[in-house]
Amino acid sequence: MLSSPWIAWALVVTSVLVVLAYEWRAYRIGERSPERTARTAHARLRQSWVQAMSGQPGFEIVAVQALRNSLMSATISASTAALAVMGAITLAGSSVAATLGHWSMVDALPTLLRVLMVAVLFASYVCSAMAMRYLGHASYVMSMPVSSPQRQALNSAAGEQVRRAGLLYSWGLRLFLIVAPIVAGIVHPLAMLPATLLLLVALHYFDQPSGSEAG
């Protein structure tokens, strides 16, 4: 621990604010220019895919198979996050419980970071699980015959479900990446800010759409 607990707290708070500022900036850019960020560009791509598949009779099985592939990816992410949550609780639970008996500025920070780590991992699991839910709903719609009136009435809903599933899957991965600087902060508060800056570099490239999507 650093010589002054206030320095440690300042580093941790600065790291959190930097991440929040980056996410807010990315959100605003996506609102103004959807083609400039991968999350919004990919969301439009998925909706375009639903529209294209909804006009191609005989491709229902192809559409469902594509959704199944996405569902498997979300399943792997959710399972990984769930295992990480259980491991984090196992490792951090005893230390958190021990700290509650003698609370202090020095002990509060690592305890808070451990709780934050569990919360972020759980949020990652929830995002991936919700992505699975939306993909499951969309697969029912996309498996209907293209010419059926039921399918025609639900095409827009399927597009919205696939869009939300993609955004939630993306957030599940982002939250999993955000765990890295938290772990660095648990090891030593001084390491959290540099780890956060490295995370932002990774997220910057993570948020760049491909050339075809950006153009």
mmCIF file of N, CA and C in Angstrom, residues 78-88 121 125:
data_model
loop_
_atom_site.group_PDB
_atom_site.id
_atom_site.type_symbol
_atom_site.label_atom_id
_atom_site.label_comp_id
_atom_site.label_asym_id
_atom_site.label_seq_id
_atom_site.Cartn_x
_atom_site.Cartn_y
_atom_site.Cartn_z
ATOM 1 N N ALA A 78 -20.896 -15.930 -21.183
ATOM 2 C CA ALA A 78 -21.645 -15.994 -19.929
ATOM 3 C C ALA A 78 -21.070 -17.046 -18.991
ATOM 4 N N SER A 79 -20.704 -18.201 -19.530
ATOM 5 C CA SER A 79 -20.135 -19.265 -18.696
ATOM 6 C C SER A 79 -18.797 -18.837 -18.095
ATOM 7 N N THR A 80 -17.967 -18.188 -18.902
ATOM 8 C CA THR A 80 -16.678 -17.715 -18.407
ATOM 9 C C THR A 80 -16.859 -16.683 -17.305
ATOM 10 N N ALA A 81 -17.800 -15.747 -17.509
ATOM 11 C CA ALA A 81 -18.046 -14.725 -16.493
ATOM 12 C C ALA A 81 -18.593 -15.347 -15.209
ATOM 13 N N ALA A 82 -19.483 -16.343 -15.348
ATOM 14 C CA ALA A 82 -20.044 -16.991 -14.157
ATOM 15 C C ALA A 82 -18.955 -17.708 -13.361
ATOM 16 N N LEU A 83 -18.062 -18.402 -14.064
ATOM 17 C CA LEU A 83 -16.957 -19.063 -13.370
ATOM 18 C C LEU A 83 -16.039 -18.054 -12.699
ATOM 19 N N ALA A 84 -15.794 -16.922 -13.384
ATOM 20 C CA ALA A 84 -14.946 -15.890 -12.800
ATOM 21 C C ALA A 84 -15.594 -15.284 -11.560
ATOM 22 N N VAL A 85 -16.921 -15.110 -11.591
ATOM 23 C CA VAL A 85 -17.617 -14.578 -10.420
ATOM 24 C C VAL A 85 -17.466 -15.522 -9.234
ATOM 25 N N MET A 86 -17.664 -16.814 -9.467
ATOM 26 C CA MET A 86 -17.530 -17.789 -8.384
ATOM 27 C C MET A 86 -16.111 -17.819 -7.838
ATOM 28 N N GLY A 87 -15.109 -17.749 -8.733
ATOM 29 C CA GLY A 87 -13.732 -17.729 -8.281
ATOM 30 C C GLY A 87 -13.400 -16.473 -7.505
ATOM 31 N N ALA A 88 -13.910 -15.332 -7.980
ATOM 32 C CA ALA A 88 -13.640 -14.067 -7.286
ATOM 33 C C ALA A 88 -14.276 -14.055 -5.900
ATOM 34 N N LEU A 121 -17.800 -8.395 -12.905
ATOM 35 C CA LEU A 121 -17.903 -9.735 -13.481
ATOM 36 C C LEU A 121 -19.355 -10.196 -13.560
ATOM 37 N N TYR A 125 -21.646 -11.142 -16.838
ATOM 38 C CA TYR A 125 -22.481 -12.343 -16.979
ATOM 39 C C TYR A 125 -23.913 -11.978 -17.372
#
